[in-house]
Short mmCIF file of C-alpha atoms and ligand atoms in Angstrom, two decimals:
data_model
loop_
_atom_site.label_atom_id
_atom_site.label_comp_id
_atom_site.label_asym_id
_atom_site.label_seq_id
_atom_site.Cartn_x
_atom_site.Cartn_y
_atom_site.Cartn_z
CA UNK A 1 58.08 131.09 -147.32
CA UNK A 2 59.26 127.74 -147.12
CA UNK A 3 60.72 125.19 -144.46
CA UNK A 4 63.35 123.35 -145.88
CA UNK A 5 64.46 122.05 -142.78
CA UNK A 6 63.13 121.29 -139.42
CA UNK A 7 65.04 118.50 -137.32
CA UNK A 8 66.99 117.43 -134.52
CA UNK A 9 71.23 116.94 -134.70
CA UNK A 10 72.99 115.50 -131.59
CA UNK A 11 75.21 118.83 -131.71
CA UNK A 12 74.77 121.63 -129.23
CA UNK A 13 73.65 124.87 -130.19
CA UNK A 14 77.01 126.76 -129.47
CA UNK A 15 78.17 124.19 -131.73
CA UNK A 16 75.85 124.28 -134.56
CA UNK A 17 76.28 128.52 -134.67
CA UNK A 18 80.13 127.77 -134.86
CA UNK A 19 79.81 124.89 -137.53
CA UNK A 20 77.68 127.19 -139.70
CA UNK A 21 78.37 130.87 -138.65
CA UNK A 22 81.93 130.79 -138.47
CA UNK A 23 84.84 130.14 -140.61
CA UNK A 24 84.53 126.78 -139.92
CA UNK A 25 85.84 123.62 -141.45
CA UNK A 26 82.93 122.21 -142.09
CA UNK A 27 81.42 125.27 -143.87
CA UNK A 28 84.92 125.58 -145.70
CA UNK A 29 84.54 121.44 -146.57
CA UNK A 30 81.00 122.36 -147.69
CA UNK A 31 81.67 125.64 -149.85
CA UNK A 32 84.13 123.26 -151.59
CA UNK A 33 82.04 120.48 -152.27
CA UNK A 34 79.22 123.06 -153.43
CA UNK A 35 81.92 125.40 -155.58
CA UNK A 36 81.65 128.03 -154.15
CA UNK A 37 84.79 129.63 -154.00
CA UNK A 38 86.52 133.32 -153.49
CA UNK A 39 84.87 133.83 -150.26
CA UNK A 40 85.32 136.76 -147.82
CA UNK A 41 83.53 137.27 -144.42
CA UNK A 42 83.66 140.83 -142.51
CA UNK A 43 83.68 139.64 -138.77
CA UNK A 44 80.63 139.49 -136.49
CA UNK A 45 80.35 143.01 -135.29
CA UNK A 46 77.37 145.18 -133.44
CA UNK A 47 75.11 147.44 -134.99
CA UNK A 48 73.41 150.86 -134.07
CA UNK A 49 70.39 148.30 -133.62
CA UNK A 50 71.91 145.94 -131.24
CA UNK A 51 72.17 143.06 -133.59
CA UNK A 52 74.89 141.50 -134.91
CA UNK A 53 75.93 141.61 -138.45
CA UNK A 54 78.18 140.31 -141.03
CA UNK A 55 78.32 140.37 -145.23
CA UNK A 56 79.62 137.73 -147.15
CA UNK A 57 80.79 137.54 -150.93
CA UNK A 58 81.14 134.75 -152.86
CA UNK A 59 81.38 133.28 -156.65
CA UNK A 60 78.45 130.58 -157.13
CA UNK A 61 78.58 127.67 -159.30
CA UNK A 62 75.18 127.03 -160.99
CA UNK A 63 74.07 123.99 -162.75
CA UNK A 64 71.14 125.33 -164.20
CA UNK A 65 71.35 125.19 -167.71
CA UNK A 66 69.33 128.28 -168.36
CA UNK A 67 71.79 130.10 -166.96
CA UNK A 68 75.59 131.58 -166.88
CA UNK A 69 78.02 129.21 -165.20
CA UNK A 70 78.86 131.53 -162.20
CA UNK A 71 77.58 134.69 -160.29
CA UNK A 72 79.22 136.75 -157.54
CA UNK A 73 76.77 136.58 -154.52
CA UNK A 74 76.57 138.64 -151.43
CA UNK A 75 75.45 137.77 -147.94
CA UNK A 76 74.54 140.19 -145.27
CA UNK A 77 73.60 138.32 -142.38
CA UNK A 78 72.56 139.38 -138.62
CA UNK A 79 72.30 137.68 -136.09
CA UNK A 80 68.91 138.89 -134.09
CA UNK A 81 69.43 140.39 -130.84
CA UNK A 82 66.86 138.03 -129.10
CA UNK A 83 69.99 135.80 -129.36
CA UNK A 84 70.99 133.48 -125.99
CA UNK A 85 74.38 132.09 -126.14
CA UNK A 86 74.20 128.54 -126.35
CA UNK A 87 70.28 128.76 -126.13
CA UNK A 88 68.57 130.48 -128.85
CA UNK A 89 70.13 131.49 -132.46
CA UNK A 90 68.35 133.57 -134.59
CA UNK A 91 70.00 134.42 -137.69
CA UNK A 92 68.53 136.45 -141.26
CA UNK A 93 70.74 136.03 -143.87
CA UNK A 94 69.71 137.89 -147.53
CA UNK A 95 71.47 137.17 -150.62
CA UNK A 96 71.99 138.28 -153.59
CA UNK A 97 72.61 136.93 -156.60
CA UNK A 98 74.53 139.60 -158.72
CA UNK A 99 75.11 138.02 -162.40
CA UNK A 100 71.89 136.23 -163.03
CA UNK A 101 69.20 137.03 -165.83
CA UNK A 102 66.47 139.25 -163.55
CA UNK A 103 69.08 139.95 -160.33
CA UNK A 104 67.61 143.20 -159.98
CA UNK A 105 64.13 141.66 -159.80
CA UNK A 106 64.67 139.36 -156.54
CA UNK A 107 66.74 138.52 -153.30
CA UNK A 108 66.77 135.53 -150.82
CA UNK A 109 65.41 135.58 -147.52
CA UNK A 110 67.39 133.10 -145.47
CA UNK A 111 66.29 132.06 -141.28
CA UNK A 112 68.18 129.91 -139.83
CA UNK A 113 66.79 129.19 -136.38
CA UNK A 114 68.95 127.01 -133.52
CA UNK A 115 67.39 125.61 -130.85
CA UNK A 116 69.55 124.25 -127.58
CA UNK A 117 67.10 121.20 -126.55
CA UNK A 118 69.38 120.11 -124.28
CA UNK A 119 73.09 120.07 -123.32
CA UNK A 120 73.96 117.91 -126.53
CA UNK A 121 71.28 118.59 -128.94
CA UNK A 122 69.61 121.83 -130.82
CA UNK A 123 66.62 121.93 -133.26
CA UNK A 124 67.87 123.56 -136.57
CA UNK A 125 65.52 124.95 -138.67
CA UNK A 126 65.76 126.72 -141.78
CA UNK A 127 63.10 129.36 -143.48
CA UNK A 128 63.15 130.95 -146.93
CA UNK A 129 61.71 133.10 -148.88
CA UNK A 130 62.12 134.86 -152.64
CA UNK A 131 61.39 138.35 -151.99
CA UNK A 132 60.61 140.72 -155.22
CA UNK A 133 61.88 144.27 -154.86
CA UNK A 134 59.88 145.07 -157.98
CA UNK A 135 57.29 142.89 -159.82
CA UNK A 136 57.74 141.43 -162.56
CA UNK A 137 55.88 140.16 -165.74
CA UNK A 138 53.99 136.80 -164.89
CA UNK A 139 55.78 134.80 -166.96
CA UNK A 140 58.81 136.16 -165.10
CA UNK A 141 58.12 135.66 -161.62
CA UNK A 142 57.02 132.50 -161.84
CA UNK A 143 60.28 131.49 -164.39
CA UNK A 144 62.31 133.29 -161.74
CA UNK A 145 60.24 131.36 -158.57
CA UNK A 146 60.45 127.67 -160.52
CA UNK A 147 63.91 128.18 -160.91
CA UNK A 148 65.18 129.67 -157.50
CA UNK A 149 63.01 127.16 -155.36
CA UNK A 150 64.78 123.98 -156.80
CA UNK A 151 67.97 125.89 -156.34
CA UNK A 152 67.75 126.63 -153.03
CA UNK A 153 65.87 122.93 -151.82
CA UNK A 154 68.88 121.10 -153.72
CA UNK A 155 71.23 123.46 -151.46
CA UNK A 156 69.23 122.89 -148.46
CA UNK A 157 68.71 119.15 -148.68
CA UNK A 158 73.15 118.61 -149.12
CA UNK A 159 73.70 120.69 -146.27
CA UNK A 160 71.21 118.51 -144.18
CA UNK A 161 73.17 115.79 -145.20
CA UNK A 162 76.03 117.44 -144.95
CA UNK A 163 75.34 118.39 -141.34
CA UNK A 164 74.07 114.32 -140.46
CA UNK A 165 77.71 113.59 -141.26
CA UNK A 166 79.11 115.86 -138.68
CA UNK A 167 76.86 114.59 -136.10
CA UNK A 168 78.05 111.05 -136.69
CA UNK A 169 81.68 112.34 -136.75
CA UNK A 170 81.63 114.25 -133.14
CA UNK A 171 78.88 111.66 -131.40
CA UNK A 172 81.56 109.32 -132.65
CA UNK A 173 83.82 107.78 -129.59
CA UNK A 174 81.62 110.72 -127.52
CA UNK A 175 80.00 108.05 -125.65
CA UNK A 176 77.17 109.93 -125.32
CA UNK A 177 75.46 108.97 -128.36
C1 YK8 B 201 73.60 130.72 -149.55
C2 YK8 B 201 68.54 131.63 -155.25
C3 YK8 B 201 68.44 131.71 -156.77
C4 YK8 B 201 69.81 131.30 -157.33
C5 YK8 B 201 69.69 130.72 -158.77
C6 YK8 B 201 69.13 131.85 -159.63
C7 YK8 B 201 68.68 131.41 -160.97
C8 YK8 B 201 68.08 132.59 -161.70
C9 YK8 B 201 66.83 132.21 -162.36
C10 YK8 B 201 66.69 132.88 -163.71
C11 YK8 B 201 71.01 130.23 -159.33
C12 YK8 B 201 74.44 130.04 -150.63
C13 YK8 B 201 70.43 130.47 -156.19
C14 YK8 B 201 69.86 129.05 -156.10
C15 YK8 B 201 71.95 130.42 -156.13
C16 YK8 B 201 72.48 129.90 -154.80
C17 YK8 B 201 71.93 130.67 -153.57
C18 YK8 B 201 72.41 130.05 -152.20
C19 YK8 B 201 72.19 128.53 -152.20
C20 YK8 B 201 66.63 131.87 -164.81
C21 YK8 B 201 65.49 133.75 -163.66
C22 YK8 B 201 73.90 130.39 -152.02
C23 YK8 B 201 72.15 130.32 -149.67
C24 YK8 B 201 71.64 130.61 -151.06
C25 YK8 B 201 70.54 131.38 -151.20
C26 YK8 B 201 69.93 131.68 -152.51
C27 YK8 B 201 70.41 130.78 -153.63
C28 YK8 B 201 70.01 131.35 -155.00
O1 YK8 B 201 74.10 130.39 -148.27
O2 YK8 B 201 68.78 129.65 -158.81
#
């Protein structure tokens, strides 16, 4: 897997869950910004396995020439049962892409980890991985790996940025900054 991000925000943990894990504006602002559009969210709710889960669908917008101009994606994510309110976040989030050339070949492995480091701050941290249900031809994977990796790091990478605008929005006037 990969770390695509690994830093510090001046947001609380409680807070970074709701910005990101919720129907939140910011996640709204940030679907818009990345089209992605036509989304629906089933609420948190417990498993048999005392974790919480959720799925998500959604219509992508992809800027990679090689391929179509949209693809329905879903989301299931859970949120691990190791879980502290407003200490310790552990979500896994999988997604699939359904309309892309070789869909059926791979899925996303998304972990988002929150940190609280103290009352107003939390380490976020983000893992991934491309996970292959069934192997495919060289020439294939690594098409498919070249091709989902810059994908994913350009996604990463705006909602870092993304996020660093928040933080300077609520620290704002906060006087605790
Ligand atoms: C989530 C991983 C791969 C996929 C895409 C596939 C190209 C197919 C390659 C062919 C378009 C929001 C991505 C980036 C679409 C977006 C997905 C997002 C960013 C030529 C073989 C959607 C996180 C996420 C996970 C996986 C991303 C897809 O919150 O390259």
């Amino acid at each position: 897997g990969r770390l695509f991000v690994n830093k510090v925000f001046h947001i609380s943990a409680e807070k970074m869950f709701e910005l990101l894990f919720t129907d939140s504006n910011f996640i709204r602002r940030f679907m818009d910004i990345r089209k992605i559009t036509g989304m629906t969210s089933t609420s948190w709710q417990r498993d048999s396995s005392d974790c919480m889960k959720r799925t998500l669908n959604y219509t992508i917008t992809i800027t990679n020439p090689l391929v179509g101009k949209f693809s329905t994606a879903t989301e299931y994510q859970t949120l691990y049962k190791e879980s502290r309110e407003g200490q310790y976040y552990m979500v896994g989030a999988e997604v699939y892409t359904h309309d892309v050339p070789y869909h059926d070949y791979f899925y996303t492995q998304n972990r988002y980890c929150i940190i609280s480091n103290s009352k107003h701050k939390c380490r976020l941290r983000i893992y991934t991985d491309v996970i292959y249900k069934k192997q495919p031809w060289g020439l294939v994977k690594s098409f498919i790996s070249k091709n989902s990796w810059s994908g994913i790091e350009d996604y990463f990478k705006h909602l870092e940025a993304e996020l660093l605008e928040e933080e300077a929005e609520l620290t704002q006037g906060s006087g605790d900054a």
